[in-house]
Amino acid sequence: MSNSFAAIRRSADQASPGSRAPRPSGRASWHRRVGALPLTYLAAIVVVGFVHPFIPEWRWLLIHLLLLGAATNAIVIWSTHFANAVLRVPPPPNRRGQIVRLAVLNLGVAAVLAGGLGGAAWHPLAIAGSGLVFVAVLAHLLALAGRLRRALSPPLVVTVHYYLVAGAALLAGIPAGAWMMGVDDRAPVLLFHAHVNVLGWITLTVLGTLLTLWPTVLRTRMPSRAVRWVTRALPLACAGLVLLGVGVLAWWPAVAAAGLVVFAGAVAVSIVPAVAAARRSPPVSFAAWSIVAAIGWLFVALGVDTMGLVKADDPATAVAGFGGVLVPLLAGFVAQVLIGSLAYLLPMVLGGGPARVRVRQAVLDRHWSQRVVMGNTALAVFLLPVG
């Protein structure tokens, strides 16, 4: 097991070549280019924040810029990176397939955003864009599955299992989102679409990645039973998602709330080894504490969501109250875990040797404690039940 985690760290070190010559694969150059994709969507969120009074559907736009734009691009890019590391299979001779998948994905995202903002007349464009996103994600999953078949049962293969299940959840959520474009009574489907996309696609990907990412961030090793804990959590998370999905579609709020409780239990089980690793080597960086805070906000969002479903009289009431879940879930969890992960990964993969990597990390860690505390305190104050 220790050799497996050491291999992950060596993979990260080779991504920023250190004392070695740059690899002919052009990995650093690749990550310089594709790393701009999620960062561009994050920058667009800032722009929309300034001009949102002039955008009728600005809330919808912000949500999809974050989830469909920034988070989905980051997942497609970095799940491929981590899958290559944990499966120990030879990389493809070129990145043509990845380039095509990312191009189709972002063409679809652009169509969804334009069609969603253009009103009913533009909804067919959004539906077509949803189809492109579906095709890109399906191709991504098929590529991961192909590599999984060629792997020789590496110890950390469960990470790729998480990616495949997460992708299946997104493939279930995309048609629901497209279907809502043409109906009026969409509350149950909206709840289904939101939950399987955020909890399935994004949260499961995060939990699977933490098995390999977290020890490298802390510069330590996961406990020997880490894989066992994370493996046990996956079927529990799947059961929770199924209960949640069936519960919101059929509007059985008790079943949906039970699904959220089961899913929260799966999250707790999966992070047991991460907590043990943090006790051995406490987090001391912006990236590490951003990830810690993000997981904390995930539990807050799951608790608020469960209470809202239990108290709601009908799906429309649940949708109206879901806004109280979105802020901690999106700003507290998704955005924070995304920014924290990129703050660690980008300096490592951009190359230039150990000195350049340390300089980049020092820049991103500057005043990290104040930034983490101020950001999360501001979010907590924003969520206070006051005017």
Tab-separated table of C-alpha atoms in Angstrom:
chain	number	residue	atom	x	y	z
A	1	MET	CA	0.000	0.000	0.000
A	2	SER	CA	2.774	2.442	0.880
A	3	ASN	CA	4.363	1.742	-2.501
A	4	SER	CA	1.090	2.677	-4.202
A	5	PHE	CA	0.878	6.070	-2.511
A	6	ALA	CA	4.561	6.616	-3.217
A	7	ALA	CA	3.818	6.009	-6.877
A	8	ILE	CA	1.152	8.717	-6.796
A	9	ARG	CA	3.609	11.176	-5.279
A	10	ARG	CA	6.243	10.265	-7.847
A	11	SER	CA	3.678	10.850	-10.583
A	12	ALA	CA	3.041	14.360	-9.226
A	13	ASP	CA	6.773	15.013	-8.978
A	14	GLN	CA	7.302	13.864	-12.545
A	15	ALA	CA	4.515	16.158	-13.645
A	16	SER	CA	6.754	19.001	-12.450
A	17	PRO	CA	9.973	17.381	-13.663
A	18	GLY	CA	12.258	18.448	-10.811
A	19	SER	CA	15.835	17.701	-11.649
A	20	ARG	CA	14.852	15.570	-14.637
A	21	ALA	CA	14.524	16.822	-18.165
A	22	PRO	CA	10.978	17.549	-19.346
A	23	ARG	CA	9.198	14.501	-20.651
A	24	PRO	CA	8.624	14.262	-24.391
A	25	SER	CA	4.893	13.856	-23.743
A	26	GLY	CA	4.630	17.588	-23.119
A	27	ARG	CA	2.626	17.029	-19.918
A	28	ALA	CA	3.437	20.464	-18.505
A	29	SER	CA	2.488	22.162	-21.776
A	30	TRP	CA	-0.763	20.177	-21.867
A	31	HIS	CA	-1.770	21.225	-18.376
A	32	ARG	CA	-0.896	24.853	-19.105
A	33	ARG	CA	-3.423	24.784	-21.934
A	34	VAL	CA	-6.239	22.752	-20.446
A	35	GLY	CA	-5.810	24.323	-17.001
A	36	ALA	CA	-7.127	27.531	-18.535
A	37	LEU	CA	-10.544	25.947	-19.114
A	38	PRO	CA	-11.848	25.771	-15.513
A	39	LEU	CA	-10.053	29.014	-14.675
A	40	THR	CA	-11.851	30.773	-17.542
A	41	TYR	CA	-15.242	29.699	-16.194
A	42	LEU	CA	-14.261	30.824	-12.696
A	43	ALA	CA	-13.251	34.207	-14.110
A	44	ALA	CA	-16.612	34.396	-15.894
A	45	ILE	CA	-18.331	33.865	-12.543
A	46	VAL	CA	-16.545	36.937	-11.193
A	47	VAL	CA	-17.606	38.976	-14.221
A	48	VAL	CA	-21.230	37.871	-13.869
A	49	GLY	CA	-21.066	38.818	-10.214
A	50	PHE	CA	-20.401	42.433	-11.214
A	51	VAL	CA	-22.982	42.660	-14.000
A	52	HIS	CA	-25.688	40.338	-12.659
A	53	PRO	CA	-28.370	43.077	-12.262
A	54	PHE	CA	-28.502	43.217	-16.056
A	55	ILE	CA	-28.877	39.429	-16.537
A	56	PRO	CA	-32.430	38.083	-15.946
A	57	GLU	CA	-31.300	34.482	-15.316
A	58	TRP	CA	-28.103	35.326	-13.471
A	59	ARG	CA	-28.583	32.736	-10.704
A	60	TRP	CA	-29.054	29.951	-13.227
A	61	LEU	CA	-26.033	31.230	-15.146
A	62	LEU	CA	-23.775	31.312	-12.061
A	63	ILE	CA	-24.785	27.789	-11.058
A	64	HIS	CA	-24.052	26.366	-14.499
A	65	LEU	CA	-20.819	28.309	-14.969
A	66	LEU	CA	-19.569	26.711	-11.758
A	67	LEU	CA	-20.960	23.181	-12.081
A	68	LEU	CA	-21.183	22.569	-15.820
A	69	GLY	CA	-18.276	24.808	-16.800
A	70	ALA	CA	-15.543	24.949	-14.170
A	71	ALA	CA	-16.216	21.784	-12.164
A	72	THR	CA	-17.019	19.485	-15.083
A	73	ASN	CA	-13.957	20.562	-17.051
A	74	ALA	CA	-11.756	20.096	-13.993
A	75	ILE	CA	-13.223	16.638	-13.374
A	76	VAL	CA	-12.753	15.460	-16.958
A	77	ILE	CA	-9.167	16.749	-17.012
A	78	TRP	CA	-7.993	15.615	-13.590
A	79	SER	CA	-9.855	12.312	-13.355
A	80	THR	CA	-7.943	11.286	-16.475
A	81	HIS	CA	-4.709	12.383	-14.802
A	82	PHE	CA	-5.382	10.472	-11.586
A	83	ALA	CA	-6.723	7.409	-13.408
A	84	ASN	CA	-3.482	7.183	-15.373
A	85	ALA	CA	-1.519	7.377	-12.129
A	86	VAL	CA	-3.456	4.810	-10.116
A	87	LEU	CA	-4.004	2.284	-12.933
A	88	ARG	CA	-0.347	2.293	-14.000
A	89	VAL	CA	-1.213	1.802	-17.647
A	90	PRO	CA	0.840	3.313	-20.477
A	91	PRO	CA	-0.452	6.719	-21.558
A	92	PRO	CA	-2.008	6.974	-25.020
A	93	PRO	CA	0.425	7.855	-27.823
A	94	ASN	CA	-1.258	11.248	-28.225
A	95	ARG	CA	-3.976	13.355	-26.600
A	96	ARG	CA	-6.205	13.576	-29.643
A	97	GLY	CA	-9.052	11.775	-27.915
A	98	GLN	CA	-8.879	14.052	-24.870
A	99	ILE	CA	-8.781	17.129	-27.083
A	100	VAL	CA	-11.877	16.028	-28.999
A	101	ARG	CA	-13.765	15.201	-25.787
A	102	LEU	CA	-12.930	18.562	-24.232
A	103	ALA	CA	-13.861	20.397	-27.435
A	104	VAL	CA	-17.248	18.652	-27.629
A	105	LEU	CA	-17.819	19.212	-23.911
A	106	ASN	CA	-17.184	22.938	-24.067
A	107	LEU	CA	-19.139	23.383	-27.276
A	108	GLY	CA	-22.030	21.744	-25.453
A	109	VAL	CA	-21.553	23.909	-22.372
A	110	ALA	CA	-21.561	27.050	-24.517
A	111	ALA	CA	-24.776	25.916	-26.221
A	112	VAL	CA	-26.457	25.137	-22.885
A	113	LEU	CA	-25.506	28.539	-21.462
A	114	ALA	CA	-26.636	30.433	-24.568
A	115	GLY	CA	-29.852	28.456	-24.890
A	116	GLY	CA	-30.690	28.813	-21.208
A	117	LEU	CA	-30.252	32.578	-21.301
A	118	GLY	CA	-32.050	33.140	-24.612
A	119	GLY	CA	-35.552	32.272	-23.463
A	120	ALA	CA	-37.968	29.657	-24.759
A	121	ALA	CA	-37.060	30.245	-28.394
A	122	TRP	CA	-33.479	29.213	-27.646
A	123	HIS	CA	-34.305	26.111	-25.610
A	124	PRO	CA	-33.671	23.739	-28.553
A	125	LEU	CA	-30.083	25.024	-28.588
A	126	ALA	CA	-29.757	24.233	-24.879
A	127	ILE	CA	-31.163	20.741	-25.432
A	128	ALA	CA	-28.709	20.150	-28.279
A	129	GLY	CA	-25.905	21.373	-26.028
A	130	SER	CA	-27.011	18.947	-23.334
A	131	GLY	CA	-26.684	16.183	-25.897
A	132	LEU	CA	-23.112	17.217	-26.678
A	133	VAL	CA	-22.222	17.265	-22.984
A	134	PHE	CA	-23.785	13.805	-22.630
A	135	VAL	CA	-21.715	12.461	-25.542
A	136	ALA	CA	-18.482	14.005	-24.213
A	137	VAL	CA	-18.961	12.593	-20.716
A	138	LEU	CA	-19.956	9.177	-22.073
A	139	ALA	CA	-16.810	9.115	-24.218
A	140	HIS	CA	-14.767	10.106	-21.172
A	141	LEU	CA	-16.241	7.225	-19.152
A	142	LEU	CA	-15.609	4.758	-21.977
A	143	ALA	CA	-11.987	5.873	-22.104
A	144	LEU	CA	-11.628	5.362	-18.345
A	145	ALA	CA	-13.316	1.956	-18.568
A	146	GLY	CA	-10.951	0.935	-21.365
A	147	ARG	CA	-7.946	1.791	-19.244
A	148	LEU	CA	-9.475	-0.010	-16.298
A	149	ARG	CA	-9.767	-3.198	-18.372
A	150	ARG	CA	-6.082	-3.004	-19.287
A	151	ALA	CA	-4.948	-2.442	-15.690
A	152	LEU	CA	-3.684	-5.327	-13.558
A	153	SER	CA	-5.798	-4.764	-10.416
A	154	PRO	CA	-3.757	-1.947	-8.841
A	155	PRO	CA	-4.431	-1.252	-5.132
A	156	LEU	CA	-6.027	2.145	-5.765
A	157	VAL	CA	-8.382	1.017	-8.534
A	158	VAL	CA	-11.380	2.056	-6.403
A	159	THR	CA	-10.612	5.663	-7.354
A	160	VAL	CA	-11.573	4.895	-10.951
A	161	HIS	CA	-14.676	3.059	-9.742
A	162	TYR	CA	-15.753	6.308	-8.067
A	163	TYR	CA	-15.181	8.190	-11.335
A	164	LEU	CA	-17.304	5.727	-13.303
A	165	VAL	CA	-20.198	5.825	-10.828
A	166	ALA	CA	-19.989	9.628	-10.687
A	167	GLY	CA	-20.139	9.826	-14.465
A	168	ALA	CA	-23.149	7.506	-14.554
A	169	ALA	CA	-24.918	9.869	-12.150
A	170	LEU	CA	-24.247	12.801	-14.474
A	171	LEU	CA	-25.546	10.833	-17.460
A	172	ALA	CA	-28.771	10.365	-15.492
A	173	GLY	CA	-28.956	14.042	-14.560
A	174	ILE	CA	-28.328	15.528	-18.010
A	175	PRO	CA	-31.552	14.238	-19.664
A	176	ALA	CA	-33.516	15.476	-16.656
A	177	GLY	CA	-32.073	18.947	-17.150
A	178	ALA	CA	-32.856	18.916	-20.868
A	179	TRP	CA	-36.392	17.649	-20.263
A	180	MET	CA	-37.131	20.571	-17.916
A	181	MET	CA	-36.683	22.999	-20.814
A	182	GLY	CA	-40.056	22.040	-22.255
A	183	VAL	CA	-42.330	21.550	-19.237
A	184	ASP	CA	-44.006	23.746	-16.650
A	185	ASP	CA	-44.422	21.374	-13.680
A	186	ARG	CA	-40.771	20.486	-13.231
A	187	ALA	CA	-40.200	20.618	-9.465
A	188	PRO	CA	-39.562	16.868	-8.871
A	189	VAL	CA	-37.300	16.618	-11.916
A	190	LEU	CA	-35.435	19.760	-10.862
A	191	LEU	CA	-34.751	18.212	-7.449
A	192	PHE	CA	-33.549	15.015	-9.125
A	193	HIS	CA	-31.357	16.921	-11.604
A	194	ALA	CA	-29.727	19.039	-8.898
A	195	HIS	CA	-29.074	16.213	-6.459
A	196	VAL	CA	-27.643	13.593	-8.799
A	197	ASN	CA	-25.432	16.145	-10.532
A	198	VAL	CA	-23.938	17.728	-7.422
A	199	LEU	CA	-23.900	14.748	-5.071
A	200	GLY	CA	-23.299	12.119	-7.736
A	201	TRP	CA	-21.053	13.693	-10.361
A	202	ILE	CA	-19.085	16.135	-8.227
A	203	THR	CA	-19.136	14.753	-4.686
A	204	LEU	CA	-18.322	11.159	-5.639
A	205	THR	CA	-15.470	12.377	-7.831
A	206	VAL	CA	-14.095	14.394	-4.917
A	207	LEU	CA	-14.339	11.457	-2.509
A	208	GLY	CA	-12.599	9.125	-4.945
A	209	THR	CA	-9.835	11.634	-5.641
A	210	LEU	CA	-9.138	12.368	-1.970
A	211	LEU	CA	-7.764	8.851	-1.573
A	212	THR	CA	-4.818	9.805	-3.764
A	213	LEU	CA	-4.748	13.600	-3.565
A	214	TRP	CA	-5.060	14.132	0.192
A	215	PRO	CA	-1.850	12.341	1.285
A	216	THR	CA	0.164	14.238	-1.337
A	217	VAL	CA	-1.259	17.553	-0.125
A	218	LEU	CA	-0.278	16.666	3.456
A	219	ARG	CA	3.017	15.071	2.331
A	220	THR	CA	2.236	11.929	4.263
A	221	ARG	CA	0.724	8.497	3.715
A	222	MET	CA	-2.813	7.281	4.121
A	223	PRO	CA	-3.425	4.622	6.787
A	224	SER	CA	-2.988	1.040	5.618
A	225	ARG	CA	-6.754	0.441	5.629
A	226	ALA	CA	-7.601	3.551	3.610
A	227	VAL	CA	-8.641	1.648	0.487
A	228	ARG	CA	-10.894	-0.624	2.558
A	229	TRP	CA	-12.752	2.330	4.092
A	230	VAL	CA	-13.189	4.119	0.757
A	231	THR	CA	-14.298	0.909	-0.956
A	232	ARG	CA	-16.946	0.286	1.696
A	233	ALA	CA	-18.293	3.818	1.272
A	234	LEU	CA	-19.010	3.535	-2.471
A	235	PRO	CA	-21.979	1.094	-2.378
A	236	LEU	CA	-23.361	3.031	0.574
A	237	ALA	CA	-23.187	6.258	-1.450
A	238	CYS	CA	-24.847	4.546	-4.422
A	239	ALA	CA	-27.687	3.317	-2.210
A	240	GLY	CA	-28.164	6.816	-0.832
A	241	LEU	CA	-28.302	8.334	-4.326
A	242	VAL	CA	-30.852	5.766	-5.490
A	243	LEU	CA	-33.079	6.375	-2.479
A	244	LEU	CA	-32.736	10.125	-2.941
A	245	GLY	CA	-33.505	10.007	-6.663
A	246	VAL	CA	-36.548	7.766	-6.278
A	247	GLY	CA	-37.749	9.780	-3.295
A	248	VAL	CA	-37.736	13.148	-5.050
A	249	LEU	CA	-39.187	11.861	-8.344
A	250	ALA	CA	-42.038	9.998	-6.651
A	251	TRP	CA	-42.221	12.670	-3.953
A	252	TRP	CA	-41.709	10.400	-1.005
A	253	PRO	CA	-39.892	12.947	1.191
A	254	ALA	CA	-39.092	10.444	3.934
A	255	VAL	CA	-37.362	8.178	1.393
A	256	ALA	CA	-35.463	11.130	-0.094
A	257	ALA	CA	-34.356	12.303	3.350
A	258	ALA	CA	-33.267	8.761	4.212
A	259	GLY	CA	-31.196	8.751	1.026
A	260	LEU	CA	-29.454	11.941	2.105
A	261	VAL	CA	-28.708	10.458	5.525
A	262	VAL	CA	-27.262	7.314	3.931
A	263	PHE	CA	-25.192	9.425	1.537
A	264	ALA	CA	-23.881	11.552	4.416
A	265	GLY	CA	-22.928	8.325	6.191
A	266	ALA	CA	-21.000	7.250	3.095
A	267	VAL	CA	-19.114	10.564	3.076
A	268	ALA	CA	-18.254	10.080	6.757
A	269	VAL	CA	-16.984	6.545	6.133
A	270	SER	CA	-14.885	7.604	3.153
A	271	ILE	CA	-13.076	10.383	5.006
A	272	VAL	CA	-12.107	8.255	8.035
A	273	PRO	CA	-8.617	7.561	6.604
A	274	ALA	CA	-8.266	11.208	5.559
A	275	VAL	CA	-8.923	12.311	9.145
A	276	ALA	CA	-6.348	9.810	10.404
A	277	ALA	CA	-3.798	11.132	7.915
A	278	ALA	CA	-4.498	14.720	8.997
A	279	ARG	CA	-3.938	13.782	12.642
A	280	ARG	CA	-0.556	12.362	11.694
A	281	SER	CA	0.398	15.347	9.527
A	282	PRO	CA	-1.822	18.382	10.239
A	283	PRO	CA	-2.786	20.532	7.208
A	284	VAL	CA	-0.705	23.703	6.904
A	285	SER	CA	-1.536	25.128	3.475
A	286	PHE	CA	-4.262	26.976	1.619
A	287	ALA	CA	-5.060	23.905	-0.470
A	288	ALA	CA	-5.341	21.583	2.521
A	289	TRP	CA	-7.524	23.835	4.638
A	290	SER	CA	-9.715	24.741	1.670
A	291	ILE	CA	-10.445	21.035	1.188
A	292	VAL	CA	-11.112	20.590	4.923
A	293	ALA	CA	-13.509	23.536	4.974
A	294	ALA	CA	-15.230	22.298	1.821
A	295	ILE	CA	-15.983	18.902	3.368
A	296	GLY	CA	-17.349	20.687	6.434
A	297	TRP	CA	-19.720	22.732	4.267
A	298	LEU	CA	-20.794	19.549	2.478
A	299	PHE	CA	-22.062	18.137	5.774
A	300	VAL	CA	-23.815	21.441	6.527
A	301	ALA	CA	-25.529	21.377	3.126
A	302	LEU	CA	-26.596	17.751	3.538
A	303	GLY	CA	-28.080	18.543	6.953
A	304	VAL	CA	-29.985	21.586	5.690
A	305	ASP	CA	-31.165	19.650	2.653
A	306	THR	CA	-32.458	16.766	4.769
A	307	MET	CA	-34.401	19.091	7.044
A	308	GLY	CA	-35.865	20.936	4.064
A	309	LEU	CA	-37.133	17.743	2.428
A	310	VAL	CA	-38.693	16.508	5.661
A	311	LYS	CA	-40.519	19.791	6.268
A	312	ALA	CA	-41.666	20.420	2.673
A	313	ASP	CA	-45.336	19.807	1.917
A	314	ASP	CA	-44.822	19.312	-1.818
A	315	PRO	CA	-42.031	19.382	-4.441
A	316	ALA	CA	-42.582	23.077	-5.201
A	317	THR	CA	-42.029	23.956	-1.541
A	318	ALA	CA	-38.885	21.836	-1.516
A	319	VAL	CA	-37.576	23.629	-4.599
A	320	ALA	CA	-38.301	27.019	-3.024
A	321	GLY	CA	-36.330	26.014	0.063
A	322	PHE	CA	-33.481	24.490	-1.926
A	323	GLY	CA	-31.921	27.932	-2.288
A	324	GLY	CA	-30.804	27.606	1.329
A	325	VAL	CA	-28.904	24.471	0.339
A	326	LEU	CA	-27.287	25.852	-2.796
A	327	VAL	CA	-25.085	28.487	-1.130
A	328	PRO	CA	-23.252	26.162	1.291
A	329	LEU	CA	-23.249	23.378	-1.296
A	330	LEU	CA	-21.937	25.414	-4.226
A	331	ALA	CA	-19.929	28.215	-2.622
A	332	GLY	CA	-18.855	26.329	0.486
A	333	PHE	CA	-18.223	22.887	-0.967
A	334	VAL	CA	-17.894	22.833	-4.767
A	335	ALA	CA	-16.126	26.139	-5.356
A	336	GLN	CA	-13.856	25.760	-2.345
A	337	VAL	CA	-12.771	22.193	-3.048
A	338	LEU	CA	-12.190	23.117	-6.701
A	339	ILE	CA	-10.056	26.155	-5.895
A	340	GLY	CA	-8.178	24.328	-3.138
A	341	SER	CA	-7.398	21.340	-5.365
A	342	LEU	CA	-6.242	23.531	-8.253
A	343	ALA	CA	-4.069	25.543	-5.855
A	344	TYR	CA	-2.139	22.365	-5.123
A	345	LEU	CA	-2.231	20.659	-8.525
A	346	LEU	CA	-1.421	23.490	-10.925
A	347	PRO	CA	2.001	24.391	-9.455
A	348	MET	CA	2.925	20.701	-9.579
A	349	VAL	CA	2.053	20.089	-13.222
A	350	LEU	CA	3.209	23.345	-14.808
A	351	GLY	CA	6.834	22.228	-14.721
A	352	GLY	CA	9.998	24.291	-14.461
A	353	GLY	CA	11.753	22.340	-11.717
A	354	PRO	CA	11.457	22.200	-7.922
A	355	ALA	CA	12.398	25.845	-7.423
A	356	ARG	CA	9.635	27.083	-9.723
A	357	VAL	CA	7.126	24.759	-8.069
A	358	ARG	CA	8.055	26.093	-4.615
A	359	VAL	CA	7.717	29.693	-5.816
A	360	ARG	CA	4.262	29.026	-7.235
A	361	GLN	CA	3.150	27.250	-4.078
A	362	ALA	CA	4.473	30.098	-1.928
A	363	VAL	CA	2.482	32.613	-3.962
A	364	LEU	CA	-0.732	30.606	-3.670
A	365	ASP	CA	-0.147	30.003	0.062
A	366	ARG	CA	0.518	33.658	0.885
A	367	HIS	CA	-1.598	34.641	3.921
A	368	TRP	CA	-3.443	31.359	3.495
A	369	SER	CA	-4.823	31.196	7.029
A	370	GLN	CA	-6.359	34.670	6.847
A	371	ARG	CA	-7.857	33.928	3.431
A	372	VAL	CA	-9.434	30.646	4.497
A	373	VAL	CA	-10.804	32.081	7.750
A	374	MET	CA	-12.133	35.274	6.157
A	375	GLY	CA	-13.757	33.490	3.230
A	376	ASN	CA	-15.516	30.918	5.357
A	377	THR	CA	-16.501	33.439	8.017
A	378	ALA	CA	-18.033	35.658	5.343
A	379	LEU	CA	-20.003	32.696	3.999
A	380	ALA	CA	-21.234	31.804	7.486
A	381	VAL	CA	-22.340	35.393	8.144
A	382	PHE	CA	-24.085	35.503	4.764
A	383	LEU	CA	-26.082	32.408	5.736
A	384	LEU	CA	-27.263	33.774	9.088
A	385	PRO	CA	-31.084	33.943	9.271
A	386	VAL	CA	-31.194	37.733	9.478
A	387	GLY	CA	-32.190	40.496	7.089
